[in-house]
XYZ file of C-alpha atoms in Angstrom:
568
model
C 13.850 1.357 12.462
C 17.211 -0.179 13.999
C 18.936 2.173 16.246
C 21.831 1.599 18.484
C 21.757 3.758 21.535
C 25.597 4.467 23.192
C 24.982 5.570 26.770
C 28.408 7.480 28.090
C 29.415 7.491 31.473
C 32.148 10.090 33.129
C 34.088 8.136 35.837
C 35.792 9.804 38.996
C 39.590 9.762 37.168
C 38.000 11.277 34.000
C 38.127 8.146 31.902
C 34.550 7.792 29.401
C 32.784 4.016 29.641
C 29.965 3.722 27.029
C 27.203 0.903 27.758
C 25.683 -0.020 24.112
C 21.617 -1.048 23.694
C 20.070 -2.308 20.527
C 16.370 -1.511 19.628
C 13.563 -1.076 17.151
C 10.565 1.137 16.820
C 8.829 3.553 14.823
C 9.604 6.155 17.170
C 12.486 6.652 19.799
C 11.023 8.901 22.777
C 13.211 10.729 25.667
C 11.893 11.640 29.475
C 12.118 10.570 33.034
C 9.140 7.947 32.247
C 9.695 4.548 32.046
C 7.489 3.942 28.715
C 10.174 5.965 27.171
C 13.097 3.943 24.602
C 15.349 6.081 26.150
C 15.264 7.119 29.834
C 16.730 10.337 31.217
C 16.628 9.696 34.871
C 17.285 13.383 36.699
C 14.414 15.866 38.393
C 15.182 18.196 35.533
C 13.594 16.010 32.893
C 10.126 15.919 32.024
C 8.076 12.252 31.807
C 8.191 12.600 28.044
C 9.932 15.183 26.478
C 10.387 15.039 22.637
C 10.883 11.448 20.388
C 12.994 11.047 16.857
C 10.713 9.954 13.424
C 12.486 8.684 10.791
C 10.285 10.733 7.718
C 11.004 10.587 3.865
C 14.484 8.920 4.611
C 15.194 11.734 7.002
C 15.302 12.068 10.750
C 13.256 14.186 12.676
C 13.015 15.334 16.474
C 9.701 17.021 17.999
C 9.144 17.917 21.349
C 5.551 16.184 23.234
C 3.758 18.340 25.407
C 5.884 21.239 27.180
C 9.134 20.335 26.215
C 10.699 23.091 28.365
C 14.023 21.874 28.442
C 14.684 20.948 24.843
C 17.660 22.566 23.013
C 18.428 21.268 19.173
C 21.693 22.690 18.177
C 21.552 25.310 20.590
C 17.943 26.572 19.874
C 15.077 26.316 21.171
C 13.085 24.316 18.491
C 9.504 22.177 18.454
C 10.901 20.294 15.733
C 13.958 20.105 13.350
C 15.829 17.820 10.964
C 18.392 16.127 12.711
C 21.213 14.776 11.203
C 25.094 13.292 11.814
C 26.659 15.609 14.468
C 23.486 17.150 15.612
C 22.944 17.645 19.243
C 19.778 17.437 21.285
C 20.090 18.690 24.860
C 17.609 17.842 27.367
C 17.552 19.158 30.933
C 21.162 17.808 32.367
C 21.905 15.409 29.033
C 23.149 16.181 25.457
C 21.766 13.178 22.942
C 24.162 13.236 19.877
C 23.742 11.552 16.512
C 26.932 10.014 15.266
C 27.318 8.282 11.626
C 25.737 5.171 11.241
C 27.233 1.768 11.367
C 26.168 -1.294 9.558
C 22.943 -2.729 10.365
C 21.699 -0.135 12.237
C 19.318 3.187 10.978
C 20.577 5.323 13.682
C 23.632 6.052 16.217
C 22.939 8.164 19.104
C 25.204 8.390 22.439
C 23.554 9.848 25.427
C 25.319 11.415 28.190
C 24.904 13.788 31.380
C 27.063 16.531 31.151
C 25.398 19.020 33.520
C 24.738 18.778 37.395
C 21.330 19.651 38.915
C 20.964 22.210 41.989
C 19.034 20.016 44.351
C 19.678 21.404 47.641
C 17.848 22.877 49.779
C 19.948 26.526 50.154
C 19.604 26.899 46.158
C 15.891 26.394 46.762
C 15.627 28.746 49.421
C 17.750 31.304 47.631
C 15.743 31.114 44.108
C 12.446 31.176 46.166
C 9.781 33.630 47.131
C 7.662 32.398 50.016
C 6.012 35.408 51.222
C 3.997 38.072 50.241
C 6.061 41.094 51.276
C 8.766 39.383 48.488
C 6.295 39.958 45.851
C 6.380 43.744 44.157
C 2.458 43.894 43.873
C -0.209 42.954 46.391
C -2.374 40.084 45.252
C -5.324 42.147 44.157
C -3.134 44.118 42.208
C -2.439 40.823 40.362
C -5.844 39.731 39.973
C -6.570 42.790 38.044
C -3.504 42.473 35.609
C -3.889 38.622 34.792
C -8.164 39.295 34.440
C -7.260 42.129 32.099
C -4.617 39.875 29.959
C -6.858 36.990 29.665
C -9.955 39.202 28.306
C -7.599 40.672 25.884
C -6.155 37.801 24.864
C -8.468 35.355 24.701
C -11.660 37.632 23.658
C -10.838 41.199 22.655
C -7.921 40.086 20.125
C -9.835 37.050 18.346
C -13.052 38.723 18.315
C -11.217 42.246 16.657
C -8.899 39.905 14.712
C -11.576 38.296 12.675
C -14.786 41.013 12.799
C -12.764 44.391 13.313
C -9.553 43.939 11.671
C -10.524 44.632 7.992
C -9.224 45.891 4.867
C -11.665 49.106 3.822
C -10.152 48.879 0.723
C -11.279 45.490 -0.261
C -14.255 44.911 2.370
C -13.092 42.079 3.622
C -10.566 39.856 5.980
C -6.450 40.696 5.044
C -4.489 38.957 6.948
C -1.290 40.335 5.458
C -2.431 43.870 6.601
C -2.669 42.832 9.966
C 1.454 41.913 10.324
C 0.057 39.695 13.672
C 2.584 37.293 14.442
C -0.480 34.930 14.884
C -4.230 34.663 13.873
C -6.302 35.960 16.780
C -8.458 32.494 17.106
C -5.163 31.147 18.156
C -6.586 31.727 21.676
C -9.469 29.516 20.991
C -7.858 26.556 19.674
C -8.730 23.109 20.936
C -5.574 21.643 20.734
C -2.760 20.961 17.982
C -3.866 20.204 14.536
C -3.152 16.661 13.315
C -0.109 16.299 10.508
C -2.407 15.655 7.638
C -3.942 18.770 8.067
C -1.212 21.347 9.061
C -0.805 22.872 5.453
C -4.555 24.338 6.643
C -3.422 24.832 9.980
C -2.688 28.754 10.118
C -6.647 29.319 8.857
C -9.245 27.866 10.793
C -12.280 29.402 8.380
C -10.731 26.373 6.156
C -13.164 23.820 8.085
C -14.968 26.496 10.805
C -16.853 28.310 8.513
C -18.715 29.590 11.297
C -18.148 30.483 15.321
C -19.372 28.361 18.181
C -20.719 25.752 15.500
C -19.642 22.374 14.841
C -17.670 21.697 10.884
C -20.489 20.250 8.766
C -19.828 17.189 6.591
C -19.973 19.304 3.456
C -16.619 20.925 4.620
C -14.958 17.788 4.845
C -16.270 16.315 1.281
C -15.615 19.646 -0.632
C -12.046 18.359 -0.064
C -12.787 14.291 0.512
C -14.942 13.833 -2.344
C -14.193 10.589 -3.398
C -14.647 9.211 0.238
C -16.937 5.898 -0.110
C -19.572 4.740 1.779
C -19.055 1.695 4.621
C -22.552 -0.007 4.061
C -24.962 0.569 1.052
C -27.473 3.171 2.065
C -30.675 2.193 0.434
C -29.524 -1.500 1.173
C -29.354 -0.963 5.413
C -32.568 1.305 6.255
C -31.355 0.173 9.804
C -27.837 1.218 9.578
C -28.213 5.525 9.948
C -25.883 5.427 12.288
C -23.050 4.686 9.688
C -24.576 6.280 6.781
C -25.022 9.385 7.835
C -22.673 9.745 10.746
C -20.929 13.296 10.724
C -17.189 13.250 10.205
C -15.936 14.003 12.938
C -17.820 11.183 15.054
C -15.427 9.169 13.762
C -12.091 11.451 12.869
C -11.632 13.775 16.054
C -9.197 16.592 14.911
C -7.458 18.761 17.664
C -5.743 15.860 19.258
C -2.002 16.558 18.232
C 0.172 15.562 15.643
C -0.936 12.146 15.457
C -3.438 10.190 12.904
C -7.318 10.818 12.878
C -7.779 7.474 11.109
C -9.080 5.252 13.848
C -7.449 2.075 13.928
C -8.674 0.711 17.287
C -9.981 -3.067 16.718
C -12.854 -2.115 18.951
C -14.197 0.547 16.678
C -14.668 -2.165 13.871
C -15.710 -5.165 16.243
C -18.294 -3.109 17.811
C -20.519 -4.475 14.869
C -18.672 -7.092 13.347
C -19.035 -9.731 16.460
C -22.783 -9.678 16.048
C -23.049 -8.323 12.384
C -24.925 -12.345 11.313
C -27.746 -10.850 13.386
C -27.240 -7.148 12.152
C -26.906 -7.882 8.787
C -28.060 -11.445 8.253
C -28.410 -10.557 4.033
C -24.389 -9.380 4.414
C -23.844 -13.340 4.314
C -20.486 -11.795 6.749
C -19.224 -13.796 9.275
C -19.233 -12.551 12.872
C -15.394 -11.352 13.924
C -13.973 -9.676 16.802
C -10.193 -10.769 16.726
C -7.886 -11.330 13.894
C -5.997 -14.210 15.802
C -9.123 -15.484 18.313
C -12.018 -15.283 16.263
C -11.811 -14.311 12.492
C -13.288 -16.355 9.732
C -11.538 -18.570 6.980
C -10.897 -16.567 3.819
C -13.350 -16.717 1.028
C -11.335 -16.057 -2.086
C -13.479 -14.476 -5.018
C -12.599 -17.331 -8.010
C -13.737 -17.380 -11.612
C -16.034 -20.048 -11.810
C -16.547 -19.631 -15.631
C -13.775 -17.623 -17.306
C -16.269 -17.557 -20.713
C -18.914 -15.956 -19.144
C -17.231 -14.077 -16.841
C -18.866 -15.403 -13.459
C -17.232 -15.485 -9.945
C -18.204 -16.893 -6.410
C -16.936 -16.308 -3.044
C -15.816 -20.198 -1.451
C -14.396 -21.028 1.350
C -10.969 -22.811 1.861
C -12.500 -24.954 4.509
C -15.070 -25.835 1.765
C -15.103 -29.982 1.493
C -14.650 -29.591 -1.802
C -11.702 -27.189 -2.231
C -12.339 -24.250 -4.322
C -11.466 -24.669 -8.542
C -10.686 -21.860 -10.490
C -12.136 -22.040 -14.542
C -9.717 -19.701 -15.962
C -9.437 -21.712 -19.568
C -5.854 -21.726 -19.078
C -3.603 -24.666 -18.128
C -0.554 -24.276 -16.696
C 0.902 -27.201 -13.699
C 3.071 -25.889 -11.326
C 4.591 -28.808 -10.292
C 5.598 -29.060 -13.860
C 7.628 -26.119 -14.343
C 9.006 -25.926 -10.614
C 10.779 -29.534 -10.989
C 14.237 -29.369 -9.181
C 15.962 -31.027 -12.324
C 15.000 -27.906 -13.779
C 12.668 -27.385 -17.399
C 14.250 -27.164 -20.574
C 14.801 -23.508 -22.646
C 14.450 -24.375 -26.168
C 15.532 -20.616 -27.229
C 18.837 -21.273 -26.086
C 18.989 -25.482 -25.519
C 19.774 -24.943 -21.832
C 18.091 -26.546 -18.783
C 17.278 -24.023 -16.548
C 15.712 -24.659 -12.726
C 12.727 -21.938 -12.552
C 12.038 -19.702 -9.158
C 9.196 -18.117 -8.626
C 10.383 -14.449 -9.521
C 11.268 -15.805 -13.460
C 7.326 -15.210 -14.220
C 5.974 -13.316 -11.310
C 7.923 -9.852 -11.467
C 6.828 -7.530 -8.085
C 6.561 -4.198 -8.479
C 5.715 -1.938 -5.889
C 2.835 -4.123 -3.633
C 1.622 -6.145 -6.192
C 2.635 -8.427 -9.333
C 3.060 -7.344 -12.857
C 0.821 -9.161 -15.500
C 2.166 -12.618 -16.969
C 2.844 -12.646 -21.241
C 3.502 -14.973 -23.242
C 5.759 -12.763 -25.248
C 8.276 -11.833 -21.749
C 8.167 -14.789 -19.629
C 7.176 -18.081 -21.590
C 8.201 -17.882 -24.996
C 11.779 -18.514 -24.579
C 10.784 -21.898 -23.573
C 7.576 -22.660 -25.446
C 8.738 -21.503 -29.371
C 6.164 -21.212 -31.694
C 8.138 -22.855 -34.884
C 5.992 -24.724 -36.858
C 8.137 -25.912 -39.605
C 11.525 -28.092 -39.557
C 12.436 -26.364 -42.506
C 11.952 -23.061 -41.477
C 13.023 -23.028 -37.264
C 13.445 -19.274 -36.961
C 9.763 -19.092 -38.188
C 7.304 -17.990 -35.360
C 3.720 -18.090 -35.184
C 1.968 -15.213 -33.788
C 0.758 -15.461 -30.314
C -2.787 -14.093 -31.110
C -6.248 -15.986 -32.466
C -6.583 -18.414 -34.727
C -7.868 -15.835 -37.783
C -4.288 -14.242 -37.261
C -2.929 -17.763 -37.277
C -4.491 -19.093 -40.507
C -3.329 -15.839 -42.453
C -0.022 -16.331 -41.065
C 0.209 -19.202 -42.313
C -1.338 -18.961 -46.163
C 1.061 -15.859 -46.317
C 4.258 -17.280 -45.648
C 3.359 -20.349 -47.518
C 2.159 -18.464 -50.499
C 5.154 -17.069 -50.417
C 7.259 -19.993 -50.440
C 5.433 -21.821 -53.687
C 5.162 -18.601 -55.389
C 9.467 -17.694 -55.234
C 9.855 -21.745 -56.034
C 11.799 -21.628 -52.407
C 10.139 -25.106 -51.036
C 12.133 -28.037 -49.982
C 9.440 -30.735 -50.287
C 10.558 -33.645 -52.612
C 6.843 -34.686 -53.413
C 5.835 -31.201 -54.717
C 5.454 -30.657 -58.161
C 8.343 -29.152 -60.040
C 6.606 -26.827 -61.787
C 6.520 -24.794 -58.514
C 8.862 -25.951 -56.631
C 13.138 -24.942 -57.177
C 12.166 -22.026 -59.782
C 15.477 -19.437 -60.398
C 15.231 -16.911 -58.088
C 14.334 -13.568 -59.515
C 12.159 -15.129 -62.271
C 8.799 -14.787 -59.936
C 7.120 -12.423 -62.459
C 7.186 -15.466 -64.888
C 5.091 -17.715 -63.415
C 2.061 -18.699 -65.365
C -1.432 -18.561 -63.762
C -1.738 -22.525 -63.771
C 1.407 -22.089 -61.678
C -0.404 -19.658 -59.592
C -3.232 -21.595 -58.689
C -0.923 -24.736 -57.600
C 1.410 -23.040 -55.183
C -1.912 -21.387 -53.800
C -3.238 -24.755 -53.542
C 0.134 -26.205 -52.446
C -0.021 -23.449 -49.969
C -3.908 -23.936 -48.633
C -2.783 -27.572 -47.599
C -0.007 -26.697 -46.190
C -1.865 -24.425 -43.600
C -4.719 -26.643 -42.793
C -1.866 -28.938 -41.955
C -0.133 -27.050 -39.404
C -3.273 -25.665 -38.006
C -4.955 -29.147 -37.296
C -1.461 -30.271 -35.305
C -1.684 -26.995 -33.643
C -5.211 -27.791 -32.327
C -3.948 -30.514 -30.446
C -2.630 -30.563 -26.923
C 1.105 -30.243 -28.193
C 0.741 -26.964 -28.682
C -1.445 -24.368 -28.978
C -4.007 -26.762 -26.845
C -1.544 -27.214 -24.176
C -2.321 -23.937 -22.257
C -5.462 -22.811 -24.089
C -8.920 -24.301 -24.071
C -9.735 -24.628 -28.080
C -12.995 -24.517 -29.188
C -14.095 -25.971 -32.243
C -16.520 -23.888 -34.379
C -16.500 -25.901 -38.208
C -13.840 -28.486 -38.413
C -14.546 -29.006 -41.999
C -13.530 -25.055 -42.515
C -10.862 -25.338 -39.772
C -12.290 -22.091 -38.139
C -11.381 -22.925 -34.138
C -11.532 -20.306 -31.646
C -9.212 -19.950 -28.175
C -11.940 -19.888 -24.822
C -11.572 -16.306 -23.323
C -8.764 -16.706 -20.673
C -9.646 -14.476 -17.503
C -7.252 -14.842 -14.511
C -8.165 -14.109 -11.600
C -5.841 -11.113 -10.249
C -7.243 -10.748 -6.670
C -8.228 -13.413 -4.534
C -9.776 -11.313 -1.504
C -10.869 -8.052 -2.663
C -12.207 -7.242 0.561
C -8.990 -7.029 1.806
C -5.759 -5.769 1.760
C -2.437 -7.443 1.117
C 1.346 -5.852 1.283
C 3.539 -8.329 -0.953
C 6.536 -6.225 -0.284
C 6.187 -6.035 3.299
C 6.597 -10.198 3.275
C 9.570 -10.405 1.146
C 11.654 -11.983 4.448
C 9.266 -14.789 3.690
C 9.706 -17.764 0.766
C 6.824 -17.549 -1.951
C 6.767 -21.530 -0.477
C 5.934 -20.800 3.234
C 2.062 -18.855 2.283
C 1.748 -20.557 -1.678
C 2.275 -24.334 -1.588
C 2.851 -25.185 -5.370
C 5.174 -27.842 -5.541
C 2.348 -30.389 -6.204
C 0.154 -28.119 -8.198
C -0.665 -30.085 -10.943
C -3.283 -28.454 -12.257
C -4.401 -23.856 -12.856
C -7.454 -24.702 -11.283
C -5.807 -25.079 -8.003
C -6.115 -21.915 -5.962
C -3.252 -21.436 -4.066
C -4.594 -19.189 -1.870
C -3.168 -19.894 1.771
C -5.545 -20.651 4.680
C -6.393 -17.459 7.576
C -3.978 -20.041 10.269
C -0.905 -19.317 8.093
C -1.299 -16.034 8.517
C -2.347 -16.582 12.261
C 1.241 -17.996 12.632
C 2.277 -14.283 12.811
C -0.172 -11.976 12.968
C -2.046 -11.331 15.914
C -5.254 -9.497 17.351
C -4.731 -5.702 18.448
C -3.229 -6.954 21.977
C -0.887 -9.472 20.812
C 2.570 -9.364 22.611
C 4.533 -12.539 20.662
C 3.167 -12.119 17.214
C 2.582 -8.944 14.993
C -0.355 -7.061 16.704
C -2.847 -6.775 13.778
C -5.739 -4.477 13.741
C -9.104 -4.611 11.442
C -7.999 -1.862 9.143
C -4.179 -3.445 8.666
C -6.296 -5.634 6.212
C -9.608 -3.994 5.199
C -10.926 -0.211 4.863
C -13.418 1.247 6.153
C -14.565 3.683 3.685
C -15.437 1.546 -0.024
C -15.303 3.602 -3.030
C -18.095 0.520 -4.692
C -20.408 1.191 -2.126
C -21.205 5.070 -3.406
C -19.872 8.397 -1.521
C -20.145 9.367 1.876
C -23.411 11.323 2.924
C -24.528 11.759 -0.900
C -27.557 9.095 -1.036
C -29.300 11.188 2.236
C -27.527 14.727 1.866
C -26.379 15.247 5.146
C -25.135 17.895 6.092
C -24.466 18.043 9.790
C-alpha cells in the first residue's frame, strides 16, 4: 500500500512545520528501531512497538511484542480497526490518521506532544535502591512469587482441565467455570498464528493429549484434501517427505504470522541436486529463480485428435508446435489497419481484450458465438443474408440446410430463374395444393441445393478456414470437423497471477504481432520474466521465492500421510 506519512514539528514561537515522506509496504511498523517505516526516536519507545495492516479494505493496528506504551483512542488495545480521525499514542507521540488524498492508501501525521522525565532527580525520586525501602524482606518475597507461580502455572491448569467438571454432565464445561481464561493459558508456547485463532481459546482442538506432540491425524481431520509433494510408492527413498509430521514443516506458536514456509532454502534444499535425487523426475536442478532456474517447458497438445501432450522446451532447436486443429493467425487479426466487421460493415482495429476477457486470475473461454461471429457471418445464401448457419457439426449443418430449403421449394418462395415453375413463384397460402410430383421436385430441388452449399463450405473459405475438415464419404458428403482441444495452461506446474501484471502490455510477455500461424506457442521465455523477478535476496527486482510460482503440497499426487498411515 501507498501511504504518505506527515511528520509535525512544534517550533519555539508555537508555529507547526510538517516534513512529508512517501512510502510503500505491506505493513507500516512504529518503534525506536531503525528497521521500522516509521521511527519514534525518544527512551520511552520500544524498538518495535505495534505496525498498521491494511485487511479486507480496512485498516488495522496491532501491537508486536510488549507494546507497553500503546494507547488506540484512549485504550489500551492489542489490536483495533483504525480509521479517519483515529489516534494511536505511543510513549511521547500521538500517530493520527487523516482522510486520504489522491494516490495515496493512507494519511498519517506523527507528532511528539509529550516530554520525557530524563533526569536524574526524577530517577532518584521514583526509585527504590535499598532494601530497608522495600515493605517485605526478600525471603518474604521468595515465598509469595514461589507460591504464585505454582498456582498459576500448575495448580490452576492442572484443576482447570482434570478438577473443574460438570457432575451433572461428567465432563469438561467451560461455561460453568466463568474463568476469564482457560487454565492451559499458563502453558502456552507462544501466540497462535492468524489462520488458526478461531481455535485459539481451546487447545484440546489439536492437543488432544498433555506433554505429547499433535499427531498428523489432527491436522488432516481438518486438512483433508492436503496433497502429497512426491508420489509415495514412486520415491521408496523419499520418507522424509512422505511421511514427515506436520509440524516439521508448519511450526505453530510463533505469533500472528504465516506457518506456510516460504523460505527459498526450504525448497532448494532438494531441488539443486534433485537430477541425482530423482534422476526418473526428468526435473531440472534449481536453486534461484533469477541465478539458476531452468527454461520453461510448456505442456502443448501434440495431437488435439487423440488427445496427447508433451512437455518441450522453449530453448528446444526446433521451437515447440501446438496441434490444436484450429487455425487462427495472429498477425492476421492484430493488423494496425484494423480487420473488417461484416455484422455491421465497419473496420475495426482489434486489442487483445476484444477475445481474451480476464476474469479474476485467469481468461474466460473463447466462442464463436461472443467474440468471432460478428466478423466471420455464417450466411450462406445471397438471397437470403440474414440466414445463419449453425455453428455446430456438419450432421446439424446438412439438416439445416435440407430444412430451410425444403421449405423454400415447398411455399414456391425461390428466386432462381432456372428452376422449374411448377415449384417455383406458387401463391402464397396455396401450400396444401401441391401435388406429390411437386413434392418430390422441390425435395429434389432442395437436396441439390444443400450438397451445394455444403461442398463450398468444405473449403478453406469458410468452415475450413479455422477448422481441420475431415473427409469421411465425399460421394455422401458426410465430412466431420477434427476435435479442437486448446490448450488452456501452458505450465501446470506452476502458478501464474494475470491480474497482478495488468501494469504490463499483453505485447511485452506474448509476442504475436508476427504469429502467423495457432501452432505458435506464445509462451514467453523464463529471461522475460527474469527482467523483473528475482531470487529470494533480490534488492532491484521483485524478490521471488519457490512457492510465489509452484506449491508444495499437489492434490494429483494423492493425500498427505494416507499411502503409509502415519500417524505421528
Amino acid at each position: 500500500m501507498r501511504v504518505l506519512i506527515r511528520y509535525l514539528t512544534k517550533k519555539r514561537d508555537g508555529a507547526i512545520s510538517s516534513r512529508d515522506e512517501e512510502i510503500n509496504a505491506e505493513t507500516i511498523s512504529f518503534g525506536r528501531g531503525s528497521s521500522n517505516e516509521v521511527i519514534l526516536q525518544s527512551v520511552g519507545v520500544l524498538l518495535i512497538e505495534g505496525s498498521i495492516h491494511h485487511r479486507n479494505s480496512e485498516f488495522f493496528y496491532e501491537v508486536d511484542g510488549a507494546g507497553g506504551n500503546t494507547l488506540i483512542d484512549g485504550f489500551s488495545k492489542r489490536s483495533s480497526l483504525i480509521k479517519s480521525g483515529s489516534i494511536i499514542t505511543i510513549g511521547p507521540y500521538d500517530i493520527k490518521i487523516l482522510e486520504t488524498v489522491k494516490d495515496f492508501d493512507l494519511v498519517i501525521s506523527v507528532e511528539l506532544v509529550r516530554e520525557v522525565q530524563t533526569s536524574l532527580k526524577s530517577l532518584k525520586t521514583n526509585s527504590r535502591t535499598r532494601i530497608d525501602q522495600v515493605l517485605f524482606g526478600k525471603r518474604s518475597y521468595s515465598w509469595a512469587f514461589a507460591i504464585i507461580i505454582l498456582s498459576v502455572f500448575l495448580i490452576w491448569p492442572v484443576a482447570d482441565r482434570y478438577i473443574l467438571v460438570d457432575t451433572n454432565l461428567g465432563k469438561k464445561s467451560l461455561e460453568k467455570k466463568h474463568w476469564p481464561s482457560n487454565g492451559d493459558i499458563a502453558w502456552t508456547s507462544g501466540e497462535i498464528s492468524g489462520s488458526h485463532k478461531f481455535i485459539g481459546n481451546d487447545c484440546s482442538v489439536c492437543h488432544e493429549k498433555p506433554f505429547q506432540q499433535v499427531k498428523n491425524t489432527v491436522c488432516s481431520s481438518c486438512h483433508s484434501e492436503v496433497g502429497q509433494h512426491v508420489e509415495p510408492d514412486g520415491y521408496q527413498d523419499m520418507k522424509n517427505i512422505t511421511e514427515a509430521s506436520c509440524q516439521s514443516c508448519h511450526k505453530e506458536h510463533q505469533g500472528n504470522m504465516s506457518i506456510v514456509r516460504s523460505d527459498q532454502s526450504f525448497c532448494a534444499n532438494c531441488h539443486t541436486q534433485i537430477e541425482k535425487i530423482a534422476l526418473s523426475s526428468n526435473l531440472k536442478n534449481v536453486s534461484d529463480f533469477e541465478k539458476n532456474h531452468p527454461q520453461f517447458s510448456p505442456t502443448v497438445i501434440t495431437n488435439a485428435t487423440k488427445g496427447t501432450t508433451e512437455r518441450i522446451s522453449l530453448d528446444r532447436e526446433v521451437p515447440p508446435k501446438e496441434n490444436s486443429n484450429l487455425y487462427f493467425p495472429h498477425d492476421t487479426h492484430m493488423k494496425g489497419t484494423g480487420v473488417f466487421v461484416a455484422k455491421t460493415g465497419e473496420t475495426k482495429i482489434l486489442g487483445c481484450a476484444d477475445c481474451h476477457v480476464q476474469v479474476g486470475n485467469n481468461f474466460m473461454p473463447i466462442r464463436m458465438d461472443e467474440h468471432c461471429s460478428d466478423c466471420h457471418l455464417l450466411n450462406f445464401d445471397a438471397d437470403q443474408p440474414a440466414r445463419l448457419l449453425p455453428h455446430a457439426d456438419f450432421n446439424t449443418v446438412k439438416l439445416s440446410l435440407r430444412e430451410f430449403y425444403s421449405d423454400l421449394a415447398l411455399r414456391g418462395f425461390i428466386k432462381e430463374q432456372k428452376v422449374e415453375e411448377s415449384i417455383n413463384r406458387r401463391r402464397p397460402g396455396n401450400e396444401s395444393k401441391v401435388t406429390e410430383e411437386q413434392k418430390y421436385e422441390a425435395l429434389e430441388w432442395a437436396e441439390m441445393k444443400a450438397k451445394r452449399i455444403i461442398l463450398r463450405i468444405t473449403n478453406r473459405a469458410a468452415c475450413g478456414s479455422c477448422h481441420n475438415i475431415l473427409t469421411i464419404n465425399e460421394d455422401t458428403d458426410d465430412y466431420k470437423i477434427a476435435p479442437v482441444l486448446v490448450t488452456d495452461r501452458w505450465l501446470p506446474k506452476g502458478m501464474f497471477n494475470h491480474a497482478k501484471h495488468t501494469v504490463s502490455d499483453c505485447s511485452s510477455c506474448h509476442l504475436v504481432s508476427n504469429s502467423s500461424s495457432s501452432s505458435d506457442v506464445l509462451l514467453p521465455k523464463v529471461e522475460t520474466c527474469q527482467n523483473c523477478h528475482g531470487g529470494e535476496k533480490a534488492s532491484q527486482k521483485v524478490p521471488s521465492t519457490c512457492i510465489s510460482c509452484h506449491e508444495f503440497h499437489l492434490p494429483h499426487k494423492g493425500k498427505m500421510n494416507i499411502a503409509g498411515n502415519i500417524t505421528n
